[in-house]
């Protein structure tokens, strides 16, 4: 075997959550309290509920924050729920979130844990 | 990763004890699309889902909170500074009148509604017109529209209400022309200011189209301006108007005028292929703060040629007697109704004009009409509430602190233990107070922050944002302190103005185009809808307290301050870069010598 050796993680899911600009911090905090390791936030623009909301649509920021969190399958549902509740996504116009199964992921794994597992 | 031997997966356990999940297929909730007879897909209208009141609260709470706090941040530091100064330095037991607190609250709410309305209701017009007008109309028609728009936006400027409020503070016996301009001719005054802004917008647009340098325009505007000022200063009655005229320049460049006029000017220049220059946005603001001075002086000369001071005083006294005798003032002149009509008068003509331009000239329609109507209603509502707050809150607060200020150095009849300090210390404290008021208010102005970013990119980082922020703030601080000194010592305003602007002209001659643009624009940027009424009222209150003839001119000096400070900073940076370049070649020359 060559010196190059990578460890691939399986059983990982990606949670993506699209919310109004400025609200991502609370959601990420809730996710981290539920066990998420880290989060990526990027910015975008978009809207979805214009017809339903009518004039209340002005209260919704077109500028959006998109949160990406990679989680282990075992904790995925718990984090997903916490994020949904923290983002108050049961209110129209607040945003949308979804979870996708990842085929594989790779990142730094502390050597002592690696030793224990392999 | 599990090490085995588990009967139940932890994830399954967690799922059992946590939030209950219902599973619904997305297919069941999407809109059903059908195909009509022509084969085009049609979407069935969805029934409007009913919002729970909790949903409405959750949606509106952050929306309002962010915008409310934005204005609180702009108003409260200044108000607290003024109150603390009265308590700590002047040892006043300030029982803050409820009316001032309510007034400040009204200012915050009014500005919040107005700014949101401006963004939703008026700015879309400006953007669409700026983008499509140049393609659909001849240059003459465009310039005519720009001119009329300049007048319209001036009426819609919130700070313009401060001028009318200021009119009630001026005493007719001391400055009859000033009194009549602010009271009997107040609409004409705003109109004159508007015409000045309109002309400036026209000239600024032409400048953008042909890529003219700003310098000659400044020379051409300032030379007659200084001449007129000198001419006015010869007549003691007329010279009292000068403060007002020069202050008008600072009042005009506010949150409505600047973005709307800029959107139009840049849009036109961009269509002509000249909008790419990084300096594109500059210059119009400068001209818009110089031209109104000329037009107000012209109006004053016209008024002076039609009436005499004696006639004005007589008429004013007669009017006063009339109001004292008759109790029934017509209902539309009483407090809330007056502001409500003023609010409609400010916004409705501008909106009507914009709609006419859009429908008749451009034959275009705006999308999202519901949002636009909502924005316009917010604008009118905000204007009304702001005007009420202006009169009872900001102007009162400014006037109070202005009239209390002299207690630091002279003895005042209605205040025991004044003067609180010896004369020279008291004057020093008063000037320091004025300096920090200008410095702090400017540093907090959001428009200046934006200018700082532009300048930093424009000069490739040579003119740092922080440096500009401090240069402008120090300039405004010095300007306001000079203004206070002018009122206290009864200095001659014309001579201060002529000498400072002449100095600015010399600096302009020496500076490069970039710095000239930035410096002259920075003056207009700094005077927002909170600073203007506050400083105006403070000057007038101070003027009355020290029995000066009039208290205008503070804003005018607050405008020239940053021009000089920014130009000087620019020259200093230029000199530093030049020296840097001079040292570099020498070094390379030395190394060459060594190698040979």
XYZ file of C-alpha atoms in Angstrom:
714
model
C 0.000 0.000 0.000
C 1.112 3.509 -0.724
C 1.481 6.177 1.969
C -1.687 7.913 0.791
C -4.549 6.577 2.785
C -7.975 8.089 3.220
C -10.829 7.033 5.408
C -14.282 7.310 3.954
C -17.237 7.884 6.233
C -20.503 6.208 5.425
C -23.921 6.622 7.042
C -23.857 10.396 6.596
C -26.685 12.752 5.611
C -26.770 16.345 4.458
C -29.311 18.698 5.983
C -29.960 21.833 3.922
C -32.062 24.602 5.382
C -33.017 27.784 3.502
C -34.164 30.636 5.719
C -34.338 34.424 5.728
C -31.119 36.413 6.069
C -30.137 36.819 9.687
C -31.919 33.807 11.134
C -29.320 31.137 10.373
C -27.309 31.667 13.545
C -30.111 30.517 15.839
C -30.746 27.444 13.721
C -27.066 26.502 13.607
C -26.884 26.933 17.357
C -29.835 24.600 17.850
C -28.253 22.080 15.496
C -24.969 22.180 17.357
C -26.719 21.733 20.682
C -28.328 18.639 19.206
C -24.922 17.272 18.256
C -24.025 18.677 14.847
C -20.293 19.177 14.313
C -20.184 22.219 12.111
C -22.179 24.208 9.598
C -21.649 26.061 6.361
C -23.754 29.108 5.596
C -23.992 30.725 2.208
C -26.177 33.425 0.784
C -28.791 33.429 -1.910
C -31.992 35.024 -3.087
C -35.403 33.563 -3.544
C -39.031 33.377 -2.526
C -41.829 30.889 -2.583
C -45.004 31.806 -0.768
C -46.019 35.056 -2.482
C -49.588 34.035 -3.378
C -50.373 32.639 0.025
C -49.097 35.569 2.035
C -50.492 38.502 0.077
C -49.437 41.832 1.543
C -47.612 40.112 4.405
C -45.073 39.133 1.776
C -43.296 42.459 2.402
C -42.232 41.135 5.797
C -40.223 38.359 4.180
C -36.655 39.029 3.210
C -35.834 37.946 -0.335
C -32.236 37.553 0.789
C -31.774 34.050 2.093
C -29.227 32.119 4.091
C -28.596 28.519 3.141
C -27.304 26.272 5.898
C -25.507 23.053 5.040
C -24.805 20.559 7.788
C -23.374 17.070 7.335
C -24.583 14.780 10.106
C -24.314 11.140 11.065
C -27.437 9.171 10.289
C -28.007 8.288 13.932
C -28.339 11.905 14.976
C -29.822 13.150 11.715
C -33.474 13.072 12.670
C -32.910 14.704 16.027
C -30.906 17.562 14.515
C -33.429 17.891 11.719
C -36.245 18.343 14.219
C -34.328 20.790 16.379
C -33.507 22.904 13.347
C -37.119 22.846 12.170
C -38.350 24.034 15.554
C -35.585 26.639 16.008
C -36.307 28.086 12.569
C -40.080 28.107 13.193
C -40.480 26.572 9.780
C -44.122 25.736 10.500
C -44.850 29.400 9.770
C -45.513 30.233 6.118
C -42.683 32.090 4.453
C -40.075 31.184 7.023
C -38.193 28.768 4.828
C -37.738 25.183 3.758
C -35.406 22.386 4.746
C -34.578 18.958 3.396
C -32.285 16.067 4.115
C -30.404 14.053 1.541
C -28.589 10.761 1.991
C -24.895 11.049 1.242
C -23.059 8.255 -0.432
C -19.836 9.074 1.299
C -18.026 11.802 3.152
C -14.436 12.379 4.210
C -12.781 14.732 6.659
C -10.253 14.779 9.452
C -10.795 12.014 11.954
C -8.786 12.116 15.189
C -6.129 9.333 15.002
C -7.001 7.786 18.361
C -10.615 7.299 17.260
C -9.442 5.932 13.943
C -7.208 3.423 15.739
C -10.072 2.271 17.885
C -12.410 1.740 14.947
C -10.202 0.178 12.318
C -19.103 2.713 13.590
C -21.156 0.794 16.126
C -19.125 -1.790 17.882
C -22.012 -4.263 17.710
C -24.193 -6.199 20.167
C -26.941 -3.588 20.108
C -30.536 -4.736 19.866
C -32.062 -1.310 19.173
C -30.481 1.368 17.033
C -29.989 4.574 19.019
C -31.429 6.571 16.121
C -34.612 4.515 16.222
C -34.867 5.069 19.984
C -34.433 8.841 19.597
C -37.030 8.898 16.867
C -39.518 7.245 19.219
C -39.123 9.774 22.022
C -38.822 12.963 19.983
C -41.178 15.066 17.876
C -43.847 13.104 16.106
C -43.389 13.107 12.381
C -46.211 12.844 9.915
C -45.244 11.768 6.460
C -47.037 13.362 3.535
C -46.098 12.944 -0.090
C -44.950 16.142 -1.769
C -46.952 15.034 -4.791
C -50.139 15.543 -2.806
C -49.564 19.181 -1.927
C -48.206 20.641 -5.160
C -50.455 22.588 -7.493
C -52.149 20.434 -10.087
C -51.350 21.580 -13.592
C -53.850 20.933 -16.345
C -53.594 21.490 -20.041
C -56.174 23.757 -21.663
C -57.609 23.439 -25.152
C -54.664 25.133 -26.847
C -52.317 22.774 -25.101
C -50.872 25.359 -22.749
C -50.386 24.327 -19.165
C -52.682 26.099 -16.693
C -52.157 26.250 -12.979
C -55.230 26.127 -10.801
C -55.399 28.944 -8.320
C -54.786 27.744 -4.811
C -57.161 28.632 -2.041
C -55.562 31.201 0.229
C -54.497 29.387 3.314
C -55.533 31.026 6.522
C -52.685 32.382 8.631
C -52.766 31.816 12.327
C -52.267 34.947 14.412
C -49.105 33.295 15.734
C -47.807 33.099 12.166
C -48.496 36.782 11.595
C -46.714 37.629 14.823
C -43.729 35.495 13.895
C -43.496 37.129 10.497
C -43.968 40.708 11.606
C -41.972 40.679 14.823
C -38.467 40.425 13.269
C -39.527 42.629 10.337
C -40.519 45.484 12.622
C -37.815 44.894 15.213
C -34.905 45.253 12.785
C -36.253 48.452 11.269
C -37.230 49.940 14.613
C -33.809 49.300 16.164
C -32.128 50.843 13.117
C -33.805 54.180 13.840
C -33.370 53.862 17.610
C -29.639 53.574 16.967
C -29.728 56.763 14.933
C -31.831 58.857 17.325
C -31.080 57.717 20.834
C -27.315 58.377 21.127
C -27.836 62.019 20.162
C -30.806 62.453 22.477
C -28.973 60.818 25.366
C -25.899 62.965 24.712
C -27.961 66.141 24.830
C -29.754 65.087 28.015
C -26.568 63.946 29.762
C -24.918 67.223 28.880
C -27.773 69.155 30.437
C -27.657 67.048 33.594
C -23.906 66.611 34.128
C -22.390 69.819 32.799
C -25.144 72.345 33.216
C -26.411 70.769 36.470
C -29.956 70.991 35.305
C -32.479 68.843 37.048
C -34.003 67.834 33.823
C -37.481 66.577 34.289
C -37.760 65.275 30.775
C -41.139 66.379 29.566
C -43.307 63.539 28.373
C -43.961 65.408 25.173
C -40.279 65.212 24.208
C -40.152 61.468 24.839
C -43.334 60.945 22.868
C -41.931 63.204 20.178
C -38.694 61.232 19.910
C -40.701 58.019 19.759
C -42.755 59.542 16.963
C -39.555 60.485 15.126
C -38.268 56.915 15.401
C -41.536 55.334 14.270
C -42.058 57.948 11.574
C -38.572 57.462 10.123
C -38.957 53.699 10.310
C -42.203 53.778 8.321
C -40.878 56.407 5.924
C -37.638 54.613 5.086
C -39.427 51.298 4.527
C -42.038 53.059 2.408
C -39.305 54.766 0.424
C -37.685 51.411 -0.316
C -40.954 49.697 -1.270
C -42.911 52.493 -2.858
C -40.653 55.141 -4.375
C -37.345 53.484 -5.193
C -38.872 51.000 -7.705
C -40.095 54.027 -9.698
C -36.655 55.587 -9.642
C -35.006 52.379 -10.799
C -37.439 51.684 -13.628
C -37.474 55.280 -14.840
C -33.699 55.575 -14.636
C -33.264 52.379 -16.636
C -35.862 52.860 -19.381
C -36.270 56.623 -19.731
C -33.074 57.274 -21.727
C -34.087 54.717 -24.332
C -37.579 56.087 -24.836
C -37.310 59.866 -24.594
C -35.251 62.659 -26.118
C -32.547 64.329 -24.071
C -34.600 67.517 -23.696
C -37.562 65.622 -22.276
C -35.294 63.649 -19.956
C -33.758 66.815 -18.585
C -37.204 68.362 -18.090
C -38.290 65.291 -16.129
C -35.103 65.423 -14.057
C -35.776 69.094 -13.283
C -39.355 68.451 -12.168
C -38.265 65.433 -10.174
C -35.736 67.593 -8.340
C -38.552 69.855 -7.182
C -40.750 66.899 -6.243
C -38.174 65.116 -4.126
C -37.383 68.291 -2.212
C -40.985 68.534 -1.041
C -40.810 64.885 0.021
C -37.597 65.350 2.014
C -38.351 64.847 5.728
C -35.798 67.402 6.930
C -37.511 70.178 4.977
C -40.204 70.205 7.677
C -37.501 71.449 10.036
C -37.345 74.734 8.122
C -41.033 75.352 8.717
C -40.671 74.505 12.398
C -37.696 76.857 12.575
C -39.872 79.645 11.241
C -41.875 79.722 14.434
C -38.738 80.427 16.487
C -37.610 83.506 14.525
C -38.674 86.879 15.929
C -40.176 89.159 13.323
C -38.831 92.403 14.794
C -35.222 91.257 14.633
C -35.104 89.771 11.166
C -38.223 90.681 9.179
C -37.094 89.220 5.850
C -36.102 85.957 7.501
C -39.463 85.802 9.233
C -41.464 86.421 6.102
C -39.451 83.897 4.086
C -40.024 81.171 6.653
C -43.670 81.925 7.323
C -45.491 83.785 4.535
C -43.236 82.514 1.758
C -42.465 79.067 3.142
C -43.933 77.188 0.169
C -42.069 79.443 -2.226
C -38.924 78.832 -0.200
C -39.229 75.052 -0.514
C -40.045 75.540 -4.184
C -36.905 77.636 -4.652
C -34.820 74.985 -2.925
C -36.467 72.366 -5.131
C -35.744 74.359 -8.275
C -32.119 74.554 -7.179
C -31.988 70.801 -6.665
C -33.691 70.255 -10.026
C -31.217 72.472 -11.881
C -28.355 70.773 -10.091
C -29.706 67.374 -11.136
C -29.955 68.536 -14.758
C -26.430 69.884 -14.750
C -25.141 66.816 -12.928
C -26.733 64.549 -15.521
C -25.247 66.532 -18.411
C -21.902 66.372 -16.654
C -22.158 62.596 -16.429
C -23.172 62.359 -20.095
C -20.246 64.373 -21.379
C -17.784 63.320 -18.696
C -17.081 66.875 -17.558
C -14.696 67.486 -14.713
C -16.288 68.678 -11.479
C -13.684 71.357 -10.808
C -14.798 73.955 -13.389
C -18.408 73.427 -12.319
C -17.457 74.187 -8.732
C -15.599 77.334 -9.821
C -18.540 78.464 -11.962
C -21.053 77.907 -9.160
C -19.028 79.223 -6.262
C -17.818 82.450 -7.880
C -21.297 83.943 -8.364
C -22.323 82.472 -5.014
C -19.516 84.243 -3.190
C -20.290 87.402 -5.150
C -23.975 87.254 -4.195
C -23.071 86.614 -0.575
C -20.788 89.632 -0.569
C -23.524 91.740 -2.167
C -26.088 90.604 0.412
C -23.699 91.275 3.275
C -23.643 94.973 2.352
C -27.283 95.391 3.324
C -27.839 94.742 7.057
C -31.425 93.546 6.522
C -30.553 91.210 3.670
C -27.455 89.794 5.343
C -29.672 88.143 7.959
C -31.045 85.808 5.298
C -27.612 84.489 4.362
C -27.541 81.958 7.213
C -30.841 80.470 6.107
C -29.846 80.422 2.443
C -26.591 78.574 3.103
C -28.324 76.181 5.518
C -30.817 75.238 2.810
C -28.000 73.593 0.888
C -27.403 71.198 3.731
C -31.098 70.470 4.214
C -31.685 69.312 0.643
C -29.421 66.326 0.422
C -31.348 63.763 2.400
C -32.621 60.172 2.136
C -35.153 60.867 -0.647
C -33.203 63.210 -2.904
C -29.874 61.440 -3.009
C -30.949 57.917 -4.007
C -33.713 58.972 -6.408
C -31.686 61.596 -8.247
C -28.624 59.376 -8.297
C -30.610 56.403 -9.643
C -31.838 58.578 -12.487
C -28.530 60.282 -13.232
C -26.504 57.079 -13.202
C -29.170 55.260 -15.224
C -29.034 57.915 -17.928
C -25.256 58.004 -17.984
C -25.039 54.212 -18.074
C -27.306 54.027 -21.124
C -25.079 56.566 -22.852
C -22.117 54.345 -22.061
C -20.578 56.774 -19.604
C -21.733 55.225 -16.362
C -18.780 52.902 -16.000
C -16.511 55.484 -14.404
C -16.134 54.812 -10.699
C -16.798 58.490 -10.117
C -20.214 58.266 -11.794
C -22.292 58.722 -8.686
C -20.465 61.788 -7.463
C -20.964 65.433 -8.221
C -24.750 65.624 -8.323
C -24.905 65.798 -4.542
C -22.362 68.622 -4.535
C -24.294 70.664 -7.065
C -27.555 69.880 -5.271
C -26.194 71.454 -2.133
C -24.795 74.568 -3.866
C -27.583 75.495 -6.312
C -30.356 75.862 -3.718
C -28.253 78.520 -1.986
C -28.291 80.612 -5.155
C -32.012 80.095 -5.675
C -32.880 80.975 -2.076
C -30.760 84.144 -2.282
C -32.557 85.044 -5.500
C -35.914 84.474 -3.832
C -34.838 86.661 -0.920
C -33.798 89.434 -3.320
C -37.179 89.151 -5.025
C -39.024 89.326 -1.697
C -36.916 92.311 -0.690
C -37.812 94.099 -3.905
C -41.565 93.636 -3.333
C -41.970 94.374 0.368
C -40.232 96.462 2.984
C -39.250 95.334 6.490
C -41.740 97.753 8.052
C -44.614 96.285 6.070
C -43.653 92.764 7.114
C -43.493 93.682 10.791
C -46.830 95.441 10.579
C -48.446 92.507 8.794
C -47.008 90.026 11.284
C -48.258 92.027 14.242
C -51.660 92.291 12.649
C -51.751 88.552 12.068
C -50.731 87.954 15.656
C -53.529 90.149 16.931
C -55.957 88.358 14.690
C -55.025 84.948 16.049
C -55.185 86.270 19.598
C -58.609 87.758 19.048
C -60.250 84.962 17.168
C -60.355 81.636 18.959
C -61.562 79.565 16.055
C -58.500 78.823 13.960
C -59.576 76.866 10.907
C -59.437 73.161 11.713
C -56.783 72.335 9.145
C -54.293 74.586 10.913
C -54.462 72.760 14.237
C -51.727 70.380 15.273
C -52.487 66.887 13.962
C -54.394 68.036 10.862
C -51.663 70.406 9.795
C -49.093 67.593 9.815
C -51.462 65.233 8.042
C -52.082 67.667 5.196
C -48.356 68.414 5.074
C -47.612 64.702 4.824
C -49.982 64.289 1.888
C -48.683 67.447 0.232
C -45.144 66.139 0.458
C -45.643 62.681 -1.017
C -48.717 62.727 -3.261
C -47.435 65.207 -5.908
C -44.156 63.297 -6.209
C -45.945 59.970 -6.616
C -48.414 61.462 -9.103
C -45.538 62.861 -11.131
C -43.691 59.538 -11.108
C -46.828 57.678 -12.193
C -47.453 60.155 -15.019
C -43.882 59.795 -16.262
C -44.157 56.033 -16.092
C -47.541 55.708 -17.786
C -47.486 58.549 -20.303
C -43.827 58.862 -21.256
C -42.645 55.308 -20.791
C -46.000 53.547 -21.275
C -44.875 51.059 -18.725
C -46.423 49.529 -15.656
C -44.814 48.489 -12.414
C -45.072 44.947 -11.228
C -46.105 44.188 -7.659
C -48.560 47.075 -7.508
C -49.835 45.967 -4.119
C -46.378 46.378 -2.606
C -45.952 49.789 -4.225
C -49.250 51.050 -2.835
C -48.256 49.678 0.551
C -44.951 51.552 0.285
C -46.605 54.820 -0.663
C -49.053 54.556 2.238
C -46.134 53.892 4.579
C -44.308 56.931 3.171
C -47.243 59.257 3.817
C -47.917 57.779 7.251
C -44.244 57.961 8.173
C -43.976 61.553 6.972
C -46.964 62.592 9.097
C -45.701 60.874 12.238
C -42.161 62.161 11.658
C -43.400 65.734 11.256
C -45.371 65.516 14.502
C -42.316 64.092 16.265
C -40.085 66.696 14.669
C -42.057 69.530 16.156
C -42.597 68.067 19.620
C -39.432 66.009 20.012
C -36.336 66.802 17.981
C -36.833 70.530 17.535
C -37.822 70.983 21.159
C -34.843 68.993 22.380
C -32.436 70.915 20.160
C -33.946 74.242 21.106
C -33.850 73.428 24.806
C -30.197 72.428 24.787
C -29.341 75.433 22.634
C -31.045 77.864 24.965
C -29.514 76.251 28.057
C -26.004 76.218 26.635
C -25.176 79.879 27.370
C -25.825 79.246 31.061
C -22.324 77.763 31.119
C -20.711 81.145 30.609
C -23.169 84.000 31.091
C -25.663 84.641 33.804
C -29.219 83.929 32.790
C -32.193 85.358 34.543
C -34.321 82.244 34.760
C -31.548 79.986 36.020
C -30.144 80.305 39.497
C -26.397 79.852 39.984
C -25.590 80.631 36.342
C -22.978 81.150 35.037
C -21.827 77.729 36.162
C -18.257 78.308 35.056
C -16.012 81.288 34.531
C -16.518 82.950 31.166
C -13.597 81.431 29.314
C -14.078 77.913 30.714
C -17.788 78.122 29.963
C -17.172 79.144 26.354
C -14.663 76.334 26.023
C -17.191 73.811 27.359
C -19.884 75.112 25.029
C -17.609 74.825 21.986
C -16.442 71.363 23.066
C -20.083 70.323 23.424
C -20.832 71.528 19.914
C -17.730 69.838 18.521
C -18.583 66.433 19.995
C -22.205 66.775 18.906
C -21.102 67.190 15.295
C -18.368 64.581 15.543
C -20.592 61.906 17.090
C -23.633 62.528 14.940
C -21.543 62.319 11.773
C -19.627 59.217 12.772
C -22.966 57.444 13.322
C -24.428 58.460 9.954
C -24.942 55.298 7.855
C -24.623 57.175 4.556
C -21.069 58.166 5.477
C -20.138 54.539 6.041
C -21.272 53.734 2.509
C -19.270 56.650 1.122
C -16.225 55.396 3.029
C -16.425 52.020 1.287
C -16.739 53.645 -2.136
C -13.789 55.917 -1.521
C -11.581 53.101 -0.334
C -12.131 51.127 -3.538
C -11.917 54.264 -5.656
C -8.451 55.199 -4.413
C -7.159 51.621 -4.318
C -6.955 51.772 -0.550
C -4.819 54.932 -0.417
C -7.686 56.774 1.257
C -8.672 54.386 4.024
C -12.308 54.227 5.064
C -11.466 54.966 8.680
C -9.444 57.998 7.650
C -12.352 59.392 5.655
C -14.823 58.735 8.484
C -12.647 60.648 10.928
C -11.766 63.408 8.480
C -15.438 64.087 7.742
C -16.506 63.801 11.385
C -13.763 66.125 12.589
C -14.685 68.540 9.816
C -18.348 68.571 10.835
C -17.398 68.898 14.502
C -15.204 71.912 13.795
C -17.896 73.372 11.554
C -20.588 73.146 14.218
C -18.237 74.518 16.876
C -17.446 77.424 14.552
C -21.173 77.921 14.023
C -21.784 78.083 17.757
C -18.895 80.520 18.102
C -20.445 82.619 15.344
C -23.722 82.887 17.269
C -22.115 83.485 20.667
C -19.558 86.070 19.542
C -21.863 87.474 16.856
C -19.199 86.926 14.188
C -19.983 88.002 10.664
C -21.298 84.930 8.842
C -20.712 86.268 5.308
C -17.027 86.758 5.990
C -16.617 83.313 7.542
C -18.396 81.764 4.574
C -16.508 83.758 1.960
C -13.118 83.070 3.491
C -13.707 79.346 4.145
C -15.167 78.711 0.694
C -12.371 80.710 -0.920
C -9.905 78.532 0.979
C -11.789 75.443 -0.217
C -11.492 76.773 -3.791
C -7.715 77.016 -3.472
C -7.552 73.494 -2.078
C -9.786 72.307 -4.928
C -7.399 73.870 -7.438
C -4.511 71.856 -5.947
C -6.311 68.513 -5.544
C -6.904 65.757 -8.062
C -10.329 65.040 -9.537
C -11.037 62.024 -7.291
C -10.471 63.863 -4.051
C -12.445 66.892 -5.245
C -15.436 64.670 -5.985
C -15.233 62.864 -2.678
C -14.644 65.947 -0.554
C -17.447 68.069 -1.969
C -19.900 65.182 -1.812
C -19.019 64.271 1.750
C -20.552 67.533 2.900
C -23.953 66.634 1.534
C -23.875 63.084 2.781
C -23.431 63.959 6.427
C -26.587 65.903 7.055
C -29.394 63.420 7.571
C -32.989 63.802 8.751
C -32.041 63.706 12.431
C -28.947 65.911 12.484
C -30.526 68.698 10.445
C -33.532 69.517 12.666
C -31.532 68.998 15.835
C -28.658 71.285 14.850
C -30.977 73.848 13.263
C -33.118 74.057 16.393
C -30.065 74.139 18.648
C -28.629 77.083 16.747
C -31.902 78.968 16.887
C -32.395 78.283 20.598
C -28.845 79.367 21.310
C -29.322 82.455 19.172
C -32.410 83.477 21.094
C -30.742 82.831 24.442
C -27.734 85.059 23.731
C -29.977 87.595 21.978
C -28.269 87.135 18.630
C -30.189 88.345 15.611
C -30.622 84.930 14.068
C -29.300 81.449 14.730
C -28.907 80.092 11.217
C -25.598 79.278 9.596
C -24.493 76.403 11.822
C -25.413 73.823 9.178
C -23.698 75.828 6.464
C -20.466 75.773 8.430
C -20.990 72.080 9.194
C -20.957 71.565 5.409
C -17.791 73.485 4.653
C -15.927 71.829 7.548
C -15.708 68.360 5.991
C -14.943 69.794 2.535
C -11.812 71.459 3.865
C -10.804 68.566 6.124
C -11.237 65.933 3.403
C -9.436 68.044 0.778
C -6.563 68.613 3.189
C -6.380 64.902 4.000
C -6.432 64.170 0.272
C -3.544 66.567 -0.356
C -1.624 65.008 2.513
C -2.126 61.513 1.002
C -1.080 62.800 -2.438
C 2.066 64.293 -0.920
C 2.812 61.023 0.897
C 2.436 58.981 -2.295
C 4.590 61.447 -4.219
C 7.355 61.343 -1.617
C 7.168 57.569 -1.594
C 7.678 57.555 -5.354
C 10.553 60.030 -5.100
C 12.406 57.904 -2.585
C 11.925 54.704 -4.574
C 13.707 55.890 -7.792
C 16.598 57.260 -5.724
C 17.053 53.906 -4.052
C 17.085 52.094 -7.365
C 19.529 54.676 -8.674
C 21.813 54.027 -5.703
C 21.753 50.277 -6.198
C 22.576 50.782 -9.848
C 25.554 52.897 -8.876
C 26.734 50.201 -6.500
C 26.508 47.483 -9.101
C 28.449 49.478 -11.680
